[in-house]
PDB file of C-alpha atoms and ligand atoms in Angstrom:
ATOM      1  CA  UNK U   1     -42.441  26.782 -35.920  1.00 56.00           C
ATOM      2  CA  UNK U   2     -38.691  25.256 -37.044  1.00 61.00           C
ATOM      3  CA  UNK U   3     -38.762  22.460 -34.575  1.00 57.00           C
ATOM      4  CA  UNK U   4     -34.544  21.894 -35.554  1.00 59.00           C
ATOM      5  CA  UNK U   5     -34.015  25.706 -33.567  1.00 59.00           C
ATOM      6  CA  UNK U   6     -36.099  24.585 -30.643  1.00 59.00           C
ATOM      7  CA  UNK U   7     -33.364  21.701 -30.586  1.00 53.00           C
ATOM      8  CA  UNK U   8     -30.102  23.918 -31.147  1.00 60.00           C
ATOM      9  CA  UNK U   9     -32.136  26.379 -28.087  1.00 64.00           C
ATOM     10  CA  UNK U  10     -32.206  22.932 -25.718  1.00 81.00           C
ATOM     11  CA  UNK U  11     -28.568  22.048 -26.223  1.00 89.00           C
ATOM     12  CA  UNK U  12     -26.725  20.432 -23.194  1.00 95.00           C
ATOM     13  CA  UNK U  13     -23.616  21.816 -22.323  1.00 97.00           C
ATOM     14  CA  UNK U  14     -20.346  20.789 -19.750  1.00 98.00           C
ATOM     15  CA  UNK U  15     -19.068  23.584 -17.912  1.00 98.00           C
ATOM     16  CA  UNK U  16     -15.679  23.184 -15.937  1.00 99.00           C
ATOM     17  CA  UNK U  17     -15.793  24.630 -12.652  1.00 99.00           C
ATOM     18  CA  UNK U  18     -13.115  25.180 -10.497  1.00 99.00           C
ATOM     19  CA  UNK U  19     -12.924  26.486  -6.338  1.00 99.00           C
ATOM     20  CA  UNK U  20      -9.426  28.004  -6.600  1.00 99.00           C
ATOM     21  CA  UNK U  21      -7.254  27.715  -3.968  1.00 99.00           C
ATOM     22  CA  UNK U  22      -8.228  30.951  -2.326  1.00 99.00           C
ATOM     23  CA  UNK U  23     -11.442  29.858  -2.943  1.00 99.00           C
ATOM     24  CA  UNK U  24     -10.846  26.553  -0.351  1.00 99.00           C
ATOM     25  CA  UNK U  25      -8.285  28.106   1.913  1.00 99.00           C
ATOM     26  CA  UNK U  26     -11.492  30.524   2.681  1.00 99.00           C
ATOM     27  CA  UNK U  27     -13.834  27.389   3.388  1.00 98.00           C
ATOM     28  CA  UNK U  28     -16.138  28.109   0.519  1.00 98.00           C
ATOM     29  CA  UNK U  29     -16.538  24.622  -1.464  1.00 98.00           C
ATOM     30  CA  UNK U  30     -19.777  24.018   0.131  1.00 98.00           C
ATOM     31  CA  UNK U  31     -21.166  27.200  -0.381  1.00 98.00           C
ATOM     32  CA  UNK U  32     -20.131  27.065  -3.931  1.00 98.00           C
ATOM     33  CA  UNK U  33     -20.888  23.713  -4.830  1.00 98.00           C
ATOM     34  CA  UNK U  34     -24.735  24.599  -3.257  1.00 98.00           C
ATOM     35  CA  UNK U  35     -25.174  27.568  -5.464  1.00 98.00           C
ATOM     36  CA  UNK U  36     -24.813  25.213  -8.540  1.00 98.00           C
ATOM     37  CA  UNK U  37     -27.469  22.408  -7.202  1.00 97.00           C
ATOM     38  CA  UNK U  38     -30.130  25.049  -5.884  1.00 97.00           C
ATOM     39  CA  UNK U  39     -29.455  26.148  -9.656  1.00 98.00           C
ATOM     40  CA  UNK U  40     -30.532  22.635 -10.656  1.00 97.00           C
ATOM     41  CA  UNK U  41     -27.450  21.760 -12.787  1.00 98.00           C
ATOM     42  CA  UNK U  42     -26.108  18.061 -12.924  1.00 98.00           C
ATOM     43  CA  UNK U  43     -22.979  17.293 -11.134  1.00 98.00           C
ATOM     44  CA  UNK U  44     -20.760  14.894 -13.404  1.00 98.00           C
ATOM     45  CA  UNK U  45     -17.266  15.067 -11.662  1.00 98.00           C
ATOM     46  CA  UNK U  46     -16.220  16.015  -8.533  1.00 99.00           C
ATOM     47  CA  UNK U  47     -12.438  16.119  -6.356  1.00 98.00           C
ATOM     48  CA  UNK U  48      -9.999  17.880  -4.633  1.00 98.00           C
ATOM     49  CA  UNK U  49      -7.136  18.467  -6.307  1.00 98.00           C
ATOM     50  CA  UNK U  50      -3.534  19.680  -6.031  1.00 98.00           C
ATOM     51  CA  UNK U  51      -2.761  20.697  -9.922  1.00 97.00           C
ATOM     52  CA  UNK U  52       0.806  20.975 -11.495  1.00 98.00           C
ATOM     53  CA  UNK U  53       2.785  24.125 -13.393  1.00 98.00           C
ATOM     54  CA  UNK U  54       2.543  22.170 -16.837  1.00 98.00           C
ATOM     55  CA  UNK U  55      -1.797  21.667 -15.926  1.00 98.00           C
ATOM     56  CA  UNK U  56      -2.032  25.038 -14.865  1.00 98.00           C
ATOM     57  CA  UNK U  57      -0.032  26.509 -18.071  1.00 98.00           C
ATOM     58  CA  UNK U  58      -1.713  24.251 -20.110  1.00 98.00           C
ATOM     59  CA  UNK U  59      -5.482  25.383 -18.942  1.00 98.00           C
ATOM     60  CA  UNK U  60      -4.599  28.873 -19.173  1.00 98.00           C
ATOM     61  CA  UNK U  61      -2.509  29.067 -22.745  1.00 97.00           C
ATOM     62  CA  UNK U  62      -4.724  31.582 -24.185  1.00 97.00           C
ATOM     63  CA  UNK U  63      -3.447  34.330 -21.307  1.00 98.00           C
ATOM     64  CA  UNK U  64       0.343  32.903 -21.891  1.00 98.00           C
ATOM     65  CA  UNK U  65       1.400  36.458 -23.372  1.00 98.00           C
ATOM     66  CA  UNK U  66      -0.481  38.350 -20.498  1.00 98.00           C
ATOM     67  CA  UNK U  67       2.262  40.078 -17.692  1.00 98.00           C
ATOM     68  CA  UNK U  68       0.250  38.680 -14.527  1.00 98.00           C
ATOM     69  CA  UNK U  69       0.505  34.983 -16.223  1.00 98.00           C
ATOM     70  CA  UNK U  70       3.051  33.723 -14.190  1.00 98.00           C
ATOM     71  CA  UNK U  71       1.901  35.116 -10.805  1.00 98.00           C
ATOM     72  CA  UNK U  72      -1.968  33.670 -12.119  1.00 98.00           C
ATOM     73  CA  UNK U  73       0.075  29.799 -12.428  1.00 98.00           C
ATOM     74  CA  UNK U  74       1.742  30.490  -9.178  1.00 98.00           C
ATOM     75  CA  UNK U  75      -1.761  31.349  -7.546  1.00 98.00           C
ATOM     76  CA  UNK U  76      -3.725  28.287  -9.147  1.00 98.00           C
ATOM     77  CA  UNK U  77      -0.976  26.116  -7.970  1.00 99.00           C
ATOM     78  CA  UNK U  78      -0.701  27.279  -4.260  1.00 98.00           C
ATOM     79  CA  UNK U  79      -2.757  24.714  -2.617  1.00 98.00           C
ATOM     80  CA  UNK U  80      -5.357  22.317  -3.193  1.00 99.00           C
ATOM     81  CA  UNK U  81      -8.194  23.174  -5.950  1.00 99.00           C
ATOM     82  CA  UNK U  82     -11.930  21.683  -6.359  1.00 99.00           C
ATOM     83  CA  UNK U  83     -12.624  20.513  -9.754  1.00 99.00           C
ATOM     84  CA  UNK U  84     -16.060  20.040 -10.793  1.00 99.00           C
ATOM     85  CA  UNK U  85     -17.626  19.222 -14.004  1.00 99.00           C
ATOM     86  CA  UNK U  86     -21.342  20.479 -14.452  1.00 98.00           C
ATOM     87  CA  UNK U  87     -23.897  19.823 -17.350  1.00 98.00           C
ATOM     88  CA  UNK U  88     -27.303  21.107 -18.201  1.00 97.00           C
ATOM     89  CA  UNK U  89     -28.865  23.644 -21.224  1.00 96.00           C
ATOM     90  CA  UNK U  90     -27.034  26.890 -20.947  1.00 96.00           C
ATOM     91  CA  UNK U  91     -24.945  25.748 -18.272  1.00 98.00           C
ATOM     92  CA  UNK U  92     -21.867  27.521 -19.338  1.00 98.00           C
ATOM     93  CA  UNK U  93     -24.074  30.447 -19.809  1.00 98.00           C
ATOM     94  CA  UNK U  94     -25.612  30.474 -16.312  1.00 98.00           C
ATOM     95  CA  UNK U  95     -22.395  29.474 -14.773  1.00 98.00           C
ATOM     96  CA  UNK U  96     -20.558  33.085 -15.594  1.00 98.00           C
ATOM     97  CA  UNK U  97     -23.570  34.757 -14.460  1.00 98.00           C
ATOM     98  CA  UNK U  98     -23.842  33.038 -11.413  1.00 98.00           C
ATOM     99  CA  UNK U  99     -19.974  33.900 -11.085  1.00 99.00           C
ATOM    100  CA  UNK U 100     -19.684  37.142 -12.097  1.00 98.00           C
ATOM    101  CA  UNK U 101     -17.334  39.815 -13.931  1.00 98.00           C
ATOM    102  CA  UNK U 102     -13.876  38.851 -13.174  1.00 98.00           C
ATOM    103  CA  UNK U 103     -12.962  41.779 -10.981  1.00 98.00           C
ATOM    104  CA  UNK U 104     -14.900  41.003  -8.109  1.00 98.00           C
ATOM    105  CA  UNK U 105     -15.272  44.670  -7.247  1.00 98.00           C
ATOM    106  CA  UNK U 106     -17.630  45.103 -10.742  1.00 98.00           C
ATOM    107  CA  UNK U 107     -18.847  41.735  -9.894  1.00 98.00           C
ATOM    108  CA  UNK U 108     -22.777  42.052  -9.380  1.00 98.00           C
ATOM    109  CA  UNK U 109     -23.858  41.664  -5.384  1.00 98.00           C
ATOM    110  CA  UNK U 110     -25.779  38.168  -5.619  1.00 98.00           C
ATOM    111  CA  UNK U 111     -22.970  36.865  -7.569  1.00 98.00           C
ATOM    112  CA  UNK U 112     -19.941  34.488  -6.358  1.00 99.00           C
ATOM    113  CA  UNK U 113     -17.579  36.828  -6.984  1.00 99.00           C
ATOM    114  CA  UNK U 114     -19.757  39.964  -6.047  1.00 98.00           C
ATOM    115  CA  UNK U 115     -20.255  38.031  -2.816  1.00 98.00           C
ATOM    116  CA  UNK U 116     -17.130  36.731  -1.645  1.00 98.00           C
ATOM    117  CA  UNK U 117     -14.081  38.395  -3.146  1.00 98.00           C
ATOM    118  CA  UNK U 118     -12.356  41.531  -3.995  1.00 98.00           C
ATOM    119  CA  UNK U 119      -9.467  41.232  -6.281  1.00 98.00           C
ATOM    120  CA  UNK U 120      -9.036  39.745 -10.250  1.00 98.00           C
ATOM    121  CA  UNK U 121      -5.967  37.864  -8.276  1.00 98.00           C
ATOM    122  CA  UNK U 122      -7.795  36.468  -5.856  1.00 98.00           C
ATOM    123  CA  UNK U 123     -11.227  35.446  -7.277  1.00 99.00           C
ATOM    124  CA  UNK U 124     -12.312  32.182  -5.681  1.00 98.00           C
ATOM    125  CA  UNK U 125     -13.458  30.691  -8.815  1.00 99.00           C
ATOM    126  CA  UNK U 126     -12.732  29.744 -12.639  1.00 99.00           C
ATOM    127  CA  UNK U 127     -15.984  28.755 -14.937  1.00 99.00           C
ATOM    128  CA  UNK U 128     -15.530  28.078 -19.040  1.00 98.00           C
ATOM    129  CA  UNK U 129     -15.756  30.751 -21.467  1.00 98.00           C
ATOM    130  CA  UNK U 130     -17.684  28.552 -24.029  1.00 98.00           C
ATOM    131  CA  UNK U 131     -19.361  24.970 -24.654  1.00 98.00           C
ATOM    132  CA  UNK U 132     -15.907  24.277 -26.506  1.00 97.00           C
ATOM    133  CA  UNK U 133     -14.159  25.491 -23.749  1.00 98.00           C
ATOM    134  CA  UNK U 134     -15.895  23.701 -21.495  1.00 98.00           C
ATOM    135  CA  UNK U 135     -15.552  20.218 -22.954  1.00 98.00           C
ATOM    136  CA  UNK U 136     -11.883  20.919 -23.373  1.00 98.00           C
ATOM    137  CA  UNK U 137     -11.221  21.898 -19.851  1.00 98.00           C
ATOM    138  CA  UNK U 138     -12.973  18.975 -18.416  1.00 98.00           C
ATOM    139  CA  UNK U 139     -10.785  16.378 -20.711  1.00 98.00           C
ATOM    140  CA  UNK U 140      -7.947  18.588 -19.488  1.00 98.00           C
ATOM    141  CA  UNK U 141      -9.194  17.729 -15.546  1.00 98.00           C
ATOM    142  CA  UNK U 142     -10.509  14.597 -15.263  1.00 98.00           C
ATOM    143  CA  UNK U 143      -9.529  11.523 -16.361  1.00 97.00           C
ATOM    144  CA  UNK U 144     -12.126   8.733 -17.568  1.00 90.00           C
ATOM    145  CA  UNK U 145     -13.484   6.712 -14.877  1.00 95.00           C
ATOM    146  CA  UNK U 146     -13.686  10.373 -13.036  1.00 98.00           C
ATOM    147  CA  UNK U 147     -17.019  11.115 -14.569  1.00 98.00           C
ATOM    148  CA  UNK U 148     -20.371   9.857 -14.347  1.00 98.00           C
ATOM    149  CA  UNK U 149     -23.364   9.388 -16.099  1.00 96.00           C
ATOM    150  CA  UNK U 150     -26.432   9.420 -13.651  1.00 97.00           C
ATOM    151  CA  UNK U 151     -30.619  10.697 -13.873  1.00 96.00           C
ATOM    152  CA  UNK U 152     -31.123  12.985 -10.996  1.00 96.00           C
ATOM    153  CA  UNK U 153     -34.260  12.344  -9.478  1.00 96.00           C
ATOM    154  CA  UNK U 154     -35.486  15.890  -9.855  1.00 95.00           C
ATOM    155  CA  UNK U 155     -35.101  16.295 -13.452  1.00 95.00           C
ATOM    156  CA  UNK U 156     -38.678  15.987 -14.235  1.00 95.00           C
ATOM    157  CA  UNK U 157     -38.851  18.967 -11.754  1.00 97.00           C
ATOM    158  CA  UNK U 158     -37.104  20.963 -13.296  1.00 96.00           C
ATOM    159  CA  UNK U 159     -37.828  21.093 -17.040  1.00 94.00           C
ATOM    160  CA  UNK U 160     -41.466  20.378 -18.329  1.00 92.00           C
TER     161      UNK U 160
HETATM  162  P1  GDP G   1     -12.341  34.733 -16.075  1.00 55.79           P
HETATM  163  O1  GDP G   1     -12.778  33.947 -17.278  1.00 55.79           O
HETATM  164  O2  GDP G   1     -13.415  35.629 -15.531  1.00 55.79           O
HETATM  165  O3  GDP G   1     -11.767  33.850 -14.976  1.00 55.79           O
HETATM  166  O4  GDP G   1     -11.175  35.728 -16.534  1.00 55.79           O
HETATM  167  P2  GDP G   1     -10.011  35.568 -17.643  1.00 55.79           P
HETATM  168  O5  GDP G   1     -10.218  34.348 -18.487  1.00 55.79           O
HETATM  169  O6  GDP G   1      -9.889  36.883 -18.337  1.00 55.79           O
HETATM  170  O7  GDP G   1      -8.696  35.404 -16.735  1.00 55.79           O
HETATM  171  C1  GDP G   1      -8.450  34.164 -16.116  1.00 55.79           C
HETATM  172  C2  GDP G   1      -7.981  34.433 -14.702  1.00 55.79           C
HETATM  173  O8  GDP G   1      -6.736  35.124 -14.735  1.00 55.79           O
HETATM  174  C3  GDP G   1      -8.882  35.338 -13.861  1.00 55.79           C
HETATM  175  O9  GDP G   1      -9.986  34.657 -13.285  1.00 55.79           O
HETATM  176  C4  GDP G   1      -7.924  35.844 -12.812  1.00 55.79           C
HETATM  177  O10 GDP G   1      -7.684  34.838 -11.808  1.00 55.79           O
HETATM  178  C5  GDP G   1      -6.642  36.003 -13.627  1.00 55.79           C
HETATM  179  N1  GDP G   1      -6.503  37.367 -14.130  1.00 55.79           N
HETATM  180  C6  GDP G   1      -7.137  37.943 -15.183  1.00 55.79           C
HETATM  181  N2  GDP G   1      -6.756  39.221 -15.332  1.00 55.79           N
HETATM  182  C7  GDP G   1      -5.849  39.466 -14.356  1.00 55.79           C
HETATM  183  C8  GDP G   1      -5.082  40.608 -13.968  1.00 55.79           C
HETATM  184  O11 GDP G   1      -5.157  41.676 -14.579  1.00 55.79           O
HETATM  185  N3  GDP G   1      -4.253  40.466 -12.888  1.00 55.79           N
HETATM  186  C9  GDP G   1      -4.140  39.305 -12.202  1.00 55.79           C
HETATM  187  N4  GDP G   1      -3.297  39.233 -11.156  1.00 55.79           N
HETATM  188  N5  GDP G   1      -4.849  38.200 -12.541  1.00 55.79           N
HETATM  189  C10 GDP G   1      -5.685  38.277 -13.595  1.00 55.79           C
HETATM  190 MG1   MG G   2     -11.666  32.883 -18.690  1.00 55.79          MG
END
């Protein structure tokens, strides 16, 4: 029994998660936003946002050689986009299963994507790659003040 692995296994992560502006000019923020509570994740940040070329650039610089990268900063920047930050163990994890591949047409039925969308271009919803990832993106979203540190009632509920 190596007690220190049980505690590396238990980690709490921050995923960023993001309705895209298709993803809100289709009227799905509620739907999404319920599919990560009935999960039992911990909201931490939550607002509507209109985000900027330079924010948009700057959250995607690892696809910055790709050819669709400026049509993918012209799509995130379209309209209004729902930022939320989530925590929990394996959050980041569960959050790109719960998602789904990013072509929505090999996206699993049951997923976000599988559910709700048909194109890479237009697929509703962004979730971090990685714990790092995920604690970069929300620094890169939210500014401090924007997040908050609360004890849902139901924890004890869900994890013995
Ligand atoms: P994700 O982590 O599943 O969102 O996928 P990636 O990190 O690989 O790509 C980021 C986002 O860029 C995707 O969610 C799509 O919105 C967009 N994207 C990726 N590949 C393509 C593509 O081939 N064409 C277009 N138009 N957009 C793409
Ligand atoms: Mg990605």
């Amino acid at each position: 029994f190596l007690p220190h692995l049980v505690a590396s296994l238990e980690q709490v992560d921050e995923s960023y998660i993001m309705v895209k502006p298709d993803g809100v000019q289709r009227g799905f923020v509620g739907e999404i936003i319920s599919r990560f509570e009935r999960k039992g994740f911990k909201l931490k940040g939550l607002k509507l946002f209109q985000c900027s070329k330079e924010l948009a650039e700057e959250h995607y610089k690892e696809l910055k050689a790709k050819p669709f990268f400026p049509k993918l900063v012209d799509y995130i920047t379209s309209g209004p986009v729902v930022c939320m930050a989530w925590e929990g163990v394996g959050v980041v994890a569960s959050a790109r299963k719960l998602i789904g591949s990013t072509d929505p047409l090999q996206a699993e039925p049951g997923t976000i994507r599988g559910d709700l969308a048909v194109q890479t271009g237009r697929n509703i919803i962004h979730g971090s790659d990685s714990p790092e990832n995920g604690k970069r993106e929300i620094a890169l979203w939210f500014n401090d003040g924007e997040l908050v540190e609360w004890n849902p009632a139901q924890a004890p509920w869900l994890r013995e």
